[in-house]
mmCIF file of C-alpha atoms and ligand atoms in Angstrom:
data_model
loop_
_atom_site.group_PDB
_atom_site.id
_atom_site.type_symbol
_atom_site.label_atom_id
_atom_site.label_comp_id
_atom_site.label_asym_id
_atom_site.label_seq_id
_atom_site.Cartn_x
_atom_site.Cartn_y
_atom_site.Cartn_z
ATOM 1 C CA MET A 1 -8.768 8.247 25.948
ATOM 2 C CA THR A 2 -5.152 8.063 24.830
ATOM 3 C CA ASP A 3 -3.912 5.047 26.767
ATOM 4 C CA TYR A 4 -3.955 2.684 23.773
ATOM 5 C CA LYS A 5 -0.969 0.918 22.294
ATOM 6 C CA PHE A 6 -0.052 0.907 18.619
ATOM 7 C CA GLU A 7 0.253 -2.715 17.554
ATOM 8 C CA GLY A 8 0.041 -4.354 14.166
ATOM 9 C CA TRP A 9 1.406 -6.846 11.655
ATOM 10 C CA LEU A 10 5.042 -5.934 11.006
ATOM 11 C CA GLY A 11 7.079 -6.925 7.984
ATOM 12 C CA ARG A 12 10.724 -7.169 9.021
ATOM 13 C CA THR A 13 12.353 -8.454 5.818
ATOM 14 C CA PRO A 14 11.232 -8.995 2.185
ATOM 15 C CA ASP A 15 10.257 -12.509 3.285
ATOM 16 C CA ALA A 16 7.266 -10.934 5.099
ATOM 17 C CA ILE A 17 5.311 -11.364 1.859
ATOM 18 C CA ASN A 18 5.476 -15.152 2.338
ATOM 19 C CA GLY A 19 3.247 -15.226 5.405
ATOM 20 C CA LYS A 20 6.007 -13.949 7.709
ATOM 21 C CA MET A 21 4.567 -10.691 9.077
ATOM 22 C CA GLU A 22 4.855 -10.655 12.869
ATOM 23 C CA TRP A 23 2.414 -9.050 15.327
ATOM 24 C CA GLY A 24 4.146 -6.421 17.440
ATOM 25 C CA GLU A 25 4.173 -2.944 18.917
ATOM 26 C CA PHE A 26 5.389 0.101 16.980
ATOM 27 C CA GLU A 27 6.070 3.743 17.772
ATOM 28 C CA PRO A 28 3.707 6.016 15.840
ATOM 29 C CA LYS A 29 4.876 9.394 14.554
ATOM 30 C CA VAL A 30 5.321 12.054 17.235
ATOM 31 C CA TRP A 31 1.883 13.499 18.123
ATOM 32 C CA THR A 32 1.078 17.015 16.958
ATOM 33 C CA GLU A 33 -2.140 19.019 17.222
ATOM 34 C CA ASP A 34 -2.569 18.547 13.435
ATOM 35 C CA ASP A 35 -3.015 14.779 13.833
ATOM 36 C CA VAL A 36 -5.863 12.331 14.309
ATOM 37 C CA ASP A 37 -5.635 8.918 15.985
ATOM 38 C CA ILE A 38 -7.940 6.287 14.529
ATOM 39 C CA GLN A 39 -9.137 3.102 16.172
ATOM 40 C CA ILE A 40 -9.133 0.855 13.116
ATOM 41 C CA THR A 41 -12.091 -1.350 12.225
ATOM 42 C CA HIS A 42 -11.364 -2.124 8.554
ATOM 43 C CA CYS A 43 -8.406 -2.070 6.169
ATOM 44 C CA GLY A 44 -8.339 -3.151 2.529
ATOM 45 C CA ILE A 45 -5.439 -5.110 1.033
ATOM 46 C CA CYS A 46 -3.962 -3.199 -1.924
ATOM 47 C CA GLY A 47 -1.470 -4.451 -4.509
ATOM 48 C CA SER A 48 0.893 -1.752 -3.228
ATOM 49 C CA ASP A 49 1.064 -3.519 0.139
ATOM 50 C CA LEU A 50 2.631 -6.489 -1.638
ATOM 51 C CA HIS A 51 5.218 -4.393 -3.521
ATOM 52 C CA THR A 52 6.222 -2.710 -0.244
ATOM 53 C CA LEU A 53 6.351 -5.851 1.886
ATOM 54 C CA ARG A 54 8.809 -7.425 -0.574
ATOM 55 C CA SER A 55 10.828 -4.187 -1.175
ATOM 56 C CA GLY A 56 9.745 -4.288 -4.828
ATOM 57 C CA TRP A 57 9.897 -0.484 -5.199
ATOM 58 C CA GLY A 58 13.254 -0.112 -3.433
ATOM 59 C CA GLU A 59 14.356 -0.915 0.094
ATOM 60 C CA THR A 60 11.419 -0.681 2.530
ATOM 61 C CA PRO A 61 12.369 0.868 5.903
ATOM 62 C CA TYR A 62 11.527 -2.206 7.985
ATOM 63 C CA PRO A 63 9.847 -2.818 10.339
ATOM 64 C CA CYS A 64 6.866 -1.852 8.222
ATOM 65 C CA CYS A 65 3.156 -2.257 8.869
ATOM 66 C CA VAL A 66 1.346 -1.940 5.524
ATOM 67 C CA GLY A 67 -2.309 -1.112 4.775
ATOM 68 C CA HIS A 68 -3.584 2.191 3.372
ATOM 69 C CA GLU A 69 -7.293 1.659 2.950
ATOM 70 C CA ILE A 70 -8.132 2.426 6.557
ATOM 71 C CA VAL A 71 -11.532 3.033 8.161
ATOM 72 C CA GLY A 72 -12.240 3.387 11.859
ATOM 73 C CA LYS A 73 -13.251 5.714 14.658
ATOM 74 C CA ALA A 74 -11.466 8.973 15.493
ATOM 75 C CA VAL A 75 -10.360 8.598 19.122
ATOM 76 C CA ARG A 76 -8.022 11.601 19.448
ATOM 77 C CA VAL A 77 -8.274 14.761 17.384
ATOM 78 C CA GLY A 78 -5.667 17.526 17.400
ATOM 79 C CA LYS A 79 -6.802 21.060 18.229
ATOM 80 C CA ASN A 80 -5.966 22.300 14.736
ATOM 81 C CA VAL A 81 -8.200 19.736 13.018
ATOM 82 C CA LYS A 82 -11.579 21.356 12.464
ATOM 83 C CA HIS A 83 -13.527 18.913 10.246
ATOM 84 C CA ILE A 84 -13.271 15.813 12.470
ATOM 85 C CA LYS A 85 -14.425 15.215 16.025
ATOM 86 C CA VAL A 86 -13.841 12.357 18.427
ATOM 87 C CA GLY A 87 -16.221 9.503 17.618
ATOM 88 C CA ASP A 88 -16.527 10.258 13.884
ATOM 89 C CA ARG A 89 -16.247 7.409 11.394
ATOM 90 C CA VAL A 90 -13.231 8.346 9.290
ATOM 91 C CA GLY A 91 -10.852 7.007 6.673
ATOM 92 C CA VAL A 92 -7.283 7.364 5.423
ATOM 93 C CA GLY A 93 -5.924 6.443 1.994
ATOM 94 C CA ALA A 94 -2.380 6.050 0.729
ATOM 95 C CA GLN A 95 -1.114 9.505 1.715
ATOM 96 C CA ALA A 96 -0.533 10.726 5.277
ATOM 97 C CA ARG A 97 0.915 14.203 4.740
ATOM 98 C CA SER A 98 2.309 16.743 2.271
ATOM 99 C CA CYS A 99 4.018 20.113 2.778
ATOM 100 C CA MET A 100 0.641 21.983 2.599
ATOM 101 C CA GLN A 101 2.427 25.313 2.147
ATOM 102 C CA PRO A 102 0.672 28.127 0.294
ATOM 103 C CA ASP A 103 3.679 28.537 -2.013
ATOM 104 C CA CYS A 104 3.782 24.845 -3.009
ATOM 105 C CA PRO A 105 2.812 24.606 -6.704
ATOM 106 C CA GLU A 106 0.918 21.365 -6.040
ATOM 107 C CA CYS A 107 -0.518 21.689 -2.527
ATOM 108 C CA SER A 108 -1.765 25.220 -3.199
ATOM 109 C CA VAL A 109 -3.988 23.973 -6.041
ATOM 110 C CA GLY A 110 -5.362 20.834 -4.400
ATOM 111 C CA GLN A 111 -2.855 18.416 -5.902
ATOM 112 C CA GLU A 112 -1.342 17.313 -2.612
ATOM 113 C CA ASN A 113 -0.810 13.822 -4.039
ATOM 114 C CA HIS A 114 1.888 15.287 -6.314
ATOM 115 C CA CYS A 115 3.659 17.399 -3.660
ATOM 116 C CA SER A 116 7.387 17.071 -4.314
ATOM 117 C CA ARG A 117 8.564 18.712 -1.106
ATOM 118 C CA ALA A 118 7.310 16.613 1.771
ATOM 119 C CA ALA A 119 4.885 13.900 0.676
ATOM 120 C CA VAL A 120 4.562 11.133 3.262
ATOM 121 C CA ASN A 121 2.975 7.780 2.470
ATOM 122 C CA THR A 122 0.599 6.200 4.961
ATOM 123 C CA TYR A 123 3.198 3.493 5.589
ATOM 124 C CA GLY A 124 6.866 2.956 4.885
ATOM 125 C CA SER A 125 7.810 6.636 4.926
ATOM 126 C CA VAL A 126 10.191 8.402 7.264
ATOM 127 C CA TYR A 127 8.823 11.777 8.422
ATOM 128 C CA PRO A 128 11.100 14.775 8.042
ATOM 129 C CA ASN A 129 12.387 16.498 11.223
ATOM 130 C CA GLY A 130 12.760 13.311 13.264
ATOM 131 C CA GLU A 131 9.036 12.787 13.785
ATOM 132 C CA GLY A 132 9.386 9.055 13.232
ATOM 133 C CA LYS A 133 7.995 6.691 10.638
ATOM 134 C CA SER A 134 4.557 6.087 9.151
ATOM 135 C CA TYR A 135 2.760 2.821 9.899
ATOM 136 C CA GLY A 136 -0.329 1.517 8.112
ATOM 137 C CA GLY A 137 -3.607 -0.170 8.812
ATOM 138 C CA TYR A 138 -2.970 -3.886 9.377
ATOM 139 C CA SER A 139 -3.057 -2.730 12.972
ATOM 140 C CA ASP A 140 -5.126 -1.533 15.911
ATOM 141 C CA TYR A 141 -4.500 2.233 15.641
ATOM 142 C CA ASN A 142 -3.289 4.718 13.060
ATOM 143 C CA ARG A 143 -1.998 8.288 13.420
ATOM 144 C CA THR A 144 -2.327 10.575 10.382
ATOM 145 C CA ASN A 145 -2.357 14.307 9.666
ATOM 146 C CA GLY A 146 -5.963 15.515 9.851
ATOM 147 C CA HIS A 147 -5.895 17.024 6.352
ATOM 148 C CA PHE A 148 -5.623 13.481 5.007
ATOM 149 C CA VAL A 149 -8.359 12.064 7.261
ATOM 150 C CA LEU A 150 -11.773 11.969 5.595
ATOM 151 C CA LYS A 151 -15.271 11.636 6.964
ATOM 152 C CA ILE A 152 -17.080 8.580 5.650
ATOM 153 C CA PRO A 153 -20.624 9.332 4.409
ATOM 154 C CA ASP A 154 -23.220 7.729 6.713
ATOM 155 C CA SER A 155 -24.736 5.608 3.963
ATOM 156 C CA LEU A 156 -21.444 3.969 2.998
ATOM 157 C CA PRO A 157 -20.650 0.829 5.042
ATOM 158 C CA SER A 158 -17.094 0.770 6.410
ATOM 159 C CA GLU A 159 -16.104 -2.404 4.575
ATOM 160 C CA LEU A 160 -17.120 -0.848 1.253
ATOM 161 C CA ALA A 161 -15.616 2.570 1.961
ATOM 162 C CA ALA A 162 -12.203 1.190 2.990
ATOM 163 C CA PRO A 163 -11.023 -0.104 -0.420
ATOM 164 C CA MET A 164 -12.252 3.062 -2.134
ATOM 165 C CA LEU A 165 -9.673 5.122 -0.239
ATOM 166 C CA CYS A 166 -6.858 3.862 -2.450
ATOM 167 C CA GLY A 167 -8.207 1.319 -4.957
ATOM 168 C CA GLY A 168 -11.256 3.422 -5.763
ATOM 169 C CA ILE A 169 -9.670 6.860 -6.057
ATOM 170 C CA THR A 170 -6.756 5.573 -8.141
ATOM 171 C CA VAL A 171 -9.126 4.743 -11.008
ATOM 172 C CA PHE A 172 -11.899 7.290 -10.301
ATOM 173 C CA SER A 173 -9.436 10.180 -10.681
ATOM 174 C CA PRO A 174 -8.007 9.293 -14.130
ATOM 175 C CA LEU A 175 -11.434 8.266 -15.434
ATOM 176 C CA ARG A 176 -12.927 11.606 -14.523
ATOM 177 C CA ARG A 177 -9.947 13.702 -15.530
ATOM 178 C CA ASN A 178 -9.784 12.043 -18.946
ATOM 179 C CA GLY A 179 -13.374 12.441 -20.009
ATOM 180 C CA CYS A 180 -15.025 9.152 -19.019
ATOM 181 C CA GLY A 181 -18.730 9.787 -19.554
ATOM 182 C CA PRO A 182 -21.550 9.725 -22.101
ATOM 183 C CA GLY A 183 -20.392 9.045 -25.655
ATOM 184 C CA LYS A 184 -17.162 7.375 -24.560
ATOM 185 C CA SER A 185 -15.898 3.796 -24.823
ATOM 186 C CA VAL A 186 -13.631 2.935 -21.919
ATOM 187 C CA GLY A 187 -11.334 -0.044 -21.352
ATOM 188 C CA ILE A 188 -10.073 -1.215 -17.974
ATOM 189 C CA VAL A 189 -6.978 -3.402 -18.204
ATOM 190 C CA GLY A 190 -6.262 -5.787 -15.313
ATOM 191 C CA VAL A 191 -9.529 -6.504 -13.558
ATOM 192 C CA GLY A 192 -8.263 -6.987 -10.017
ATOM 193 C CA GLY A 193 -8.938 -4.713 -7.032
ATOM 194 C CA LEU A 194 -8.357 -1.411 -8.852
ATOM 195 C CA GLY A 195 -9.712 -2.744 -12.128
ATOM 196 C CA HIS A 196 -13.049 -3.829 -10.695
ATOM 197 C CA PHE A 197 -13.451 -0.296 -9.322
ATOM 198 C CA GLY A 198 -12.611 0.916 -12.827
ATOM 199 C CA VAL A 199 -15.535 -1.017 -14.285
ATOM 200 C CA LEU A 200 -17.907 0.127 -11.509
ATOM 201 C CA PHE A 201 -16.933 3.809 -11.702
ATOM 202 C CA ALA A 202 -16.830 3.959 -15.529
ATOM 203 C CA LYS A 203 -20.388 2.637 -15.583
ATOM 204 C CA ALA A 204 -21.499 5.000 -12.821
ATOM 205 C CA LEU A 205 -19.941 7.897 -14.765
ATOM 206 C CA ASP A 206 -22.226 6.921 -17.672
ATOM 207 C CA ALA A 207 -19.662 5.801 -20.227
ATOM 208 C CA ASP A 208 -21.450 4.381 -23.278
ATOM 209 C CA ARG A 209 -19.390 1.206 -23.334
ATOM 210 C CA VAL A 210 -17.111 -0.302 -20.709
ATOM 211 C CA VAL A 211 -14.767 -3.147 -21.626
ATOM 212 C CA GLY A 212 -12.980 -5.253 -19.000
ATOM 213 C CA ILE A 213 -9.628 -6.579 -20.212
ATOM 214 C CA SER A 214 -7.799 -9.232 -18.191
ATOM 215 C CA ARG A 215 -5.805 -12.342 -18.950
ATOM 216 C CA ARG A 216 -8.148 -15.255 -18.361
ATOM 217 C CA ALA A 217 -11.534 -16.121 -19.826
ATOM 218 C CA SER A 218 -12.533 -17.439 -16.389
ATOM 219 C CA LYS A 219 -13.232 -13.873 -15.159
ATOM 220 C CA ARG A 220 -15.637 -13.090 -18.020
ATOM 221 C CA ASP A 221 -18.943 -13.777 -16.257
ATOM 222 C CA GLU A 222 -17.901 -11.882 -13.132
ATOM 223 C CA VAL A 223 -16.698 -8.852 -15.052
ATOM 224 C CA LEU A 224 -19.941 -8.728 -17.028
ATOM 225 C CA ALA A 225 -21.841 -9.083 -13.732
ATOM 226 C CA LEU A 226 -19.873 -6.073 -12.423
ATOM 227 C CA GLY A 227 -21.489 -4.123 -15.251
ATOM 228 C CA ALA A 228 -18.993 -4.300 -18.121
ATOM 229 C CA ASP A 229 -20.528 -4.383 -21.607
ATOM 230 C CA ALA A 230 -17.803 -6.651 -22.958
ATOM 231 C CA TYR A 231 -14.763 -8.595 -21.840
ATOM 232 C CA ILE A 232 -11.449 -9.433 -23.527
ATOM 233 C CA ALA A 233 -9.302 -12.324 -22.236
ATOM 234 C CA THR A 234 -5.828 -11.458 -23.522
ATOM 235 C CA ALA A 235 -4.214 -14.797 -22.628
ATOM 236 C CA ASP A 236 -7.065 -16.926 -23.946
ATOM 237 C CA GLU A 237 -8.321 -15.125 -27.067
ATOM 238 C CA GLU A 238 -6.254 -15.465 -30.222
ATOM 239 C CA GLY A 239 -5.998 -12.205 -32.225
ATOM 240 C CA TRP A 240 -7.765 -10.039 -29.591
ATOM 241 C CA ALA A 241 -5.762 -6.895 -30.341
ATOM 242 C CA LYS A 242 -6.520 -6.936 -34.064
ATOM 243 C CA LYS A 243 -10.159 -7.865 -33.563
ATOM 244 C CA ASN A 244 -10.743 -4.978 -31.133
ATOM 245 C CA ALA A 245 -8.401 -2.433 -32.729
ATOM 246 C CA ARG A 246 -9.402 1.255 -32.504
ATOM 247 C CA THR A 247 -12.505 0.678 -30.400
ATOM 248 C CA LEU A 248 -11.718 2.612 -27.191
ATOM 249 C CA ASP A 249 -11.441 6.325 -26.351
ATOM 250 C CA LEU A 250 -9.777 5.810 -22.992
ATOM 251 C CA ILE A 251 -7.911 2.969 -21.292
ATOM 252 C CA VAL A 252 -6.894 2.791 -17.637
ATOM 253 C CA SER A 253 -4.332 0.050 -16.972
ATOM 254 C CA THR A 254 -3.853 -1.386 -13.500
ATOM 255 C CA VAL A 255 -1.489 -4.138 -14.606
ATOM 256 C CA SER A 256 1.247 -4.550 -12.041
ATOM 257 C CA SER A 257 3.747 -6.501 -14.117
ATOM 258 C CA ALA A 258 6.441 -5.219 -16.488
ATOM 259 C CA ASP A 259 5.607 -8.233 -18.608
ATOM 260 C CA MET A 260 2.456 -6.853 -20.258
ATOM 261 C CA PRO A 261 1.420 -6.647 -23.933
ATOM 262 C CA LEU A 262 1.499 -2.837 -23.871
ATOM 263 C CA SER A 263 1.688 -2.324 -27.652
ATOM 264 C CA ASP A 264 -1.373 -4.496 -28.096
ATOM 265 C CA TYR A 265 -3.278 -2.519 -25.414
ATOM 266 C CA LEU A 266 -2.380 0.696 -27.248
ATOM 267 C CA LYS A 267 -3.757 -0.714 -30.510
ATOM 268 C CA LEU A 268 -7.197 -0.770 -28.874
ATOM 269 C CA LEU A 269 -7.290 3.046 -28.789
ATOM 270 C CA LYS A 270 -9.186 5.054 -31.364
ATOM 271 C CA VAL A 271 -7.347 7.897 -33.088
ATOM 272 C CA GLY A 272 -6.568 10.539 -30.457
ATOM 273 C CA GLY A 273 -7.282 8.149 -27.593
ATOM 274 C CA THR A 274 -5.671 8.188 -24.154
ATOM 275 C CA PHE A 275 -3.939 5.423 -22.193
ATOM 276 C CA ILE A 276 -3.361 5.964 -18.463
ATOM 277 C CA GLN A 277 -1.085 3.617 -16.514
ATOM 278 C CA VAL A 278 -1.747 3.300 -12.769
ATOM 279 C CA GLY A 279 -0.291 -0.165 -12.097
ATOM 280 C CA ALA A 280 3.262 0.184 -10.758
ATOM 281 C CA PRO A 281 5.435 -2.866 -11.431
ATOM 282 C CA ASP A 282 8.359 -3.786 -9.176
ATOM 283 C CA GLY A 283 11.270 -1.736 -10.493
ATOM 284 C CA GLY A 284 8.852 0.527 -12.373
ATOM 285 C CA ASN A 285 9.780 -0.415 -15.938
ATOM 286 C CA LEU A 286 7.217 -0.784 -18.706
ATOM 287 C CA PRO A 287 7.774 -2.517 -22.040
ATOM 288 C CA PRO A 288 9.249 -0.247 -24.748
ATOM 289 C CA ILE A 289 6.783 1.701 -26.883
ATOM 290 C CA ASN A 290 7.372 2.007 -30.623
ATOM 291 C CA ALA A 291 7.136 5.628 -31.796
ATOM 292 C CA PHE A 292 4.943 4.640 -34.745
ATOM 293 C CA THR A 293 2.370 3.176 -32.361
ATOM 294 C CA LEU A 294 2.010 6.643 -30.845
ATOM 295 C CA ILE A 295 2.274 8.581 -34.104
ATOM 296 C CA GLY A 296 0.088 6.318 -36.231
ATOM 297 C CA SER A 297 -3.034 6.798 -34.127
ATOM 298 C CA GLY A 298 -2.086 10.117 -32.567
ATOM 299 C CA ILE A 299 -2.538 8.682 -29.083
ATOM 300 C CA LYS A 300 -1.458 9.911 -25.666
ATOM 301 C CA VAL A 301 0.121 7.834 -22.891
ATOM 302 C CA GLY A 302 0.101 9.058 -19.290
ATOM 303 C CA GLY A 303 -0.012 8.071 -15.650
ATOM 304 C CA SER A 304 -1.978 8.869 -12.502
ATOM 305 C CA LEU A 305 -1.199 8.743 -8.789
ATOM 306 C CA ILE A 306 -3.979 8.079 -6.232
ATOM 307 C CA GLY A 307 -5.892 11.379 -5.742
ATOM 308 C CA PRO A 308 -5.810 14.382 -3.408
ATOM 309 C CA PRO A 309 -8.013 14.463 -0.264
ATOM 310 C CA GLY A 310 -10.578 16.782 -1.888
ATOM 311 C CA GLU A 311 -11.102 14.370 -4.747
ATOM 312 C CA ILE A 312 -11.276 11.354 -2.412
ATOM 313 C CA GLN A 313 -14.098 13.104 -0.551
ATOM 314 C CA GLU A 314 -15.866 13.770 -3.879
ATOM 315 C CA MET A 315 -15.482 10.114 -4.824
ATOM 316 C CA LEU A 316 -16.946 8.938 -1.503
ATOM 317 C CA ASP A 317 -19.942 11.236 -1.978
ATOM 318 C CA PHE A 318 -20.306 10.125 -5.618
ATOM 319 C CA ALA A 319 -20.163 6.444 -4.588
ATOM 320 C CA ALA A 320 -22.753 6.981 -1.851
ATOM 321 C CA LYS A 321 -25.088 8.860 -4.201
ATOM 322 C CA ASN A 322 -24.716 6.451 -7.120
ATOM 323 C CA ASN A 323 -24.788 3.298 -5.019
ATOM 324 C CA VAL A 324 -21.351 2.097 -6.178
ATOM 325 C CA LYS A 325 -20.808 -1.232 -4.417
ATOM 326 C CA PRO A 326 -17.382 -2.860 -4.580
ATOM 327 C CA TRP A 327 -17.119 -6.626 -4.296
ATOM 328 C CA VAL A 328 -15.266 -7.263 -1.055
ATOM 329 C CA GLN A 329 -14.322 -10.388 0.841
ATOM 330 C CA LEU A 330 -13.914 -9.891 4.581
ATOM 331 C CA ARG A 331 -10.920 -11.494 6.308
ATOM 332 C CA PRO A 332 -10.187 -11.362 10.056
ATOM 333 C CA LEU A 333 -7.105 -9.266 10.870
ATOM 334 C CA LYS A 334 -5.656 -12.214 12.750
ATOM 335 C CA ASP A 335 -5.404 -14.040 9.399
ATOM 336 C CA ALA A 336 -3.593 -11.172 7.634
ATOM 337 C CA ASN A 337 -0.645 -13.383 6.642
ATOM 338 C CA GLN A 338 -2.871 -15.866 4.837
ATOM 339 C CA ALA A 339 -4.839 -13.047 3.223
ATOM 340 C CA VAL A 340 -1.591 -11.562 1.855
ATOM 341 C CA ILE A 341 -0.593 -14.942 0.433
ATOM 342 C CA ASP A 342 -4.015 -15.315 -1.211
ATOM 343 C CA MET A 343 -3.792 -11.780 -2.619
ATOM 344 C CA THR A 344 -0.351 -12.544 -4.077
ATOM 345 C CA GLU A 345 -1.825 -15.597 -5.769
ATOM 346 C CA GLY A 346 -4.529 -13.459 -7.394
ATOM 347 C CA LYS A 347 -7.407 -15.060 -5.487
ATOM 348 C CA ALA A 348 -9.179 -11.884 -4.323
ATOM 349 C CA ARG A 349 -12.622 -11.304 -5.891
ATOM 350 C CA TYR A 350 -12.108 -8.472 -5.960
ATOM 351 C CA ARG A 351 -10.813 -6.817 -2.773
ATOM 352 C CA TYR A 352 -9.917 -8.383 0.560
ATOM 353 C CA VAL A 353 -10.830 -6.201 3.527
ATOM 354 C CA LEU A 354 -9.297 -7.022 6.888
ATOM 355 C CA VAL A 355 -11.689 -6.666 9.800
ATOM 356 C CA ASN A 356 -10.132 -5.808 13.158
ATOM 357 C CA GLU A 357 -11.928 -8.224 15.489
ATOM 358 C CA ARG A 358 -11.100 -6.070 18.527
ATOM 359 C CA HIS A 359 -12.952 -3.034 17.198
ATOM 360 C CA ALA A 360 -15.612 -4.342 14.819
ATOM 361 C CA LYS A 361 -18.203 -7.071 14.759
ATOM 362 C CA LEU A 362 -17.041 -10.010 12.733
ATOM 363 C CA GLY A 363 -20.315 -9.829 10.808
ATOM 364 C CA ASN A 364 -20.443 -12.291 7.982
ATOM 365 C CA LEU A 365 -16.886 -13.561 8.431
HETATM 366 P P1 NAP B 401 -4.566 -6.706 -8.024
HETATM 367 O O1 NAP B 401 -5.853 -6.792 -7.287
HETATM 368 O O2 NAP B 401 -3.588 -7.808 -7.891
HETATM 369 O O3 NAP B 401 -4.935 -6.483 -9.572
HETATM 370 C C1 NAP B 401 -3.978 -6.457 -10.598
HETATM 371 C C2 NAP B 401 -4.545 -7.216 -11.790
HETATM 372 O O4 NAP B 401 -3.660 -7.094 -12.899
HETATM 373 C C3 NAP B 401 -4.679 -8.681 -11.510
HETATM 374 O O5 NAP B 401 -5.956 -8.991 -11.028
HETATM 375 C C4 NAP B 401 -4.410 -9.320 -12.873
HETATM 376 O O6 NAP B 401 -5.646 -9.741 -13.440
HETATM 377 C C5 NAP B 401 -3.885 -8.207 -13.748
HETATM 378 N N1 NAP B 401 -2.659 -8.598 -14.442
HETATM 379 C C6 NAP B 401 -2.477 -8.546 -15.783
HETATM 380 N N2 NAP B 401 -1.261 -8.969 -16.126
HETATM 381 C C7 NAP B 401 -0.647 -9.326 -14.983
HETATM 382 C C8 NAP B 401 0.613 -9.895 -14.705
HETATM 383 N N3 NAP B 401 1.508 -10.183 -15.680
HETATM 384 N N4 NAP B 401 0.895 -10.174 -13.398
HETATM 385 C C9 NAP B 401 0.011 -9.903 -12.408
HETATM 386 N N5 NAP B 401 -1.222 -9.357 -12.639
HETATM 387 C C10 NAP B 401 -1.537 -9.090 -13.912
HETATM 388 O O7 NAP B 401 -3.785 -5.385 -7.595
HETATM 389 P P2 NAP B 401 -4.384 -3.918 -7.355
HETATM 390 O O8 NAP B 401 -4.546 -3.696 -5.909
HETATM 391 O O9 NAP B 401 -5.497 -3.698 -8.266
HETATM 392 O O10 NAP B 401 -3.121 -3.030 -7.785
HETATM 393 C C11 NAP B 401 -2.685 -3.018 -9.137
HETATM 394 C C12 NAP B 401 -1.442 -2.177 -9.291
HETATM 395 O O11 NAP B 401 -1.760 -0.798 -9.075
HETATM 396 C C13 NAP B 401 -0.320 -2.490 -8.300
HETATM 397 O O12 NAP B 401 0.913 -2.388 -8.997
HETATM 398 C C14 NAP B 401 -0.432 -1.371 -7.288
HETATM 399 O O13 NAP B 401 0.759 -1.121 -6.615
HETATM 400 C C15 NAP B 401 -0.790 -0.234 -8.210
HETATM 401 N N6 NAP B 401 -1.391 0.932 -7.533
HETATM 402 C C16 NAP B 401 -1.083 2.138 -8.061
HETATM 403 C C17 NAP B 401 -1.629 3.273 -7.502
HETATM 404 C C18 NAP B 401 -1.355 4.610 -8.119
HETATM 405 O O14 NAP B 401 -1.551 5.616 -7.447
HETATM 406 N N7 NAP B 401 -0.966 4.686 -9.373
HETATM 407 C C19 NAP B 401 -2.460 3.177 -6.383
HETATM 408 C C20 NAP B 401 -2.779 1.921 -5.894
HETATM 409 C C21 NAP B 401 -2.222 0.793 -6.473
HETATM 410 P P3 NAP B 401 -5.675 -11.066 -14.349
HETATM 411 O O15 NAP B 401 -5.016 -12.142 -13.574
HETATM 412 O O16 NAP B 401 -7.139 -11.249 -14.545
HETATM 413 O O17 NAP B 401 -4.958 -10.701 -15.610
HETATM 414 ZN ZN1 ZN B 402 -3.144 1.196 -2.578
#
């Protein structure tokens, strides 16, 4: 069956962020036998969707349909795609393609997310060689290169798997790669969509102590209920940086604003500790870092970008095995504009997942 149309919520100007996405048809990338078409049932709303809708990371190639936490049913599978068959329940995260050449220093070692030759985002990218543009999951159908299409484990419900495909992997990867586990104290800064996954995964990875760090005291009970051992409210607790100085081995920061108390976050690290930034503010700038902050405690500051397909598959299997359950709020796709407004206002607890009413039961909506 290939007689479907590609339709979705299109942002046409930066004003789209203000409830102005319009439903319309779009032209997917040119079909190749490496691709998979997905009939979408679920799509999470990621902070990156907001940056892109408003052209916060540079001019978005409008019209743009955002959404890169996609789950649905494979309805067309290219001949060269061996691990997926028509009818499978599959997912796509934030990346749709890379060069995948054996001589690529990144792709050849399973770091496709860092490919510098031909990385294509799931939405808002222009394919090389005139193959068209990429369009995301606030829509009925998605077309993505099969290498970036993952099988969803049977025991993982679609609405829980969807937000893992970007929000989950973006914190799972730096936690695992930086030693989160027994004997370690781990801080998660910015307990929103990514941050709540940070708390869940750090606990599931058996860190000794997990500390949620966000601005308001009003999130305390929820963050403790997520499994955190402690909570710091940076906007409501006087002297929090001094009081908690040198208590953490590893911090993952999801904060999406340039206006963050970065020096104070760094003070929370023990000697030799590591701070990983994953939040990506509009414009990209972070506050300046004083050299003595780095030198005095011998700390390291780094970054992390989503995760390659192999690691996403590992995360899905890990989540299924360890019963990692994100807190999601289901929203009908028809109300995507309102959901985006609510996300912008920080109302999600902790991830909105759009449900495509045409392809999925509305369930508990
Ligand atoms: P989100 O749900 O909005 O969470 C961000 C959290 O940061 C908020 O809940 C907020 O919690 C906290 N925060 C602290 N200071 C803030 C400030 N000054 N302004 C706004 N929020 C502040 O967003 P998300 O989906 O988790 O995404 C977070 C960031 O990660 C975005 O920039 C997104 O683009 C980026 N991202 C990066 C990657 C990557 O590969 N590196 C992948 C996906 C997303 P409080 O209100 O409780 O403080
Ligand atoms: Zn994302």
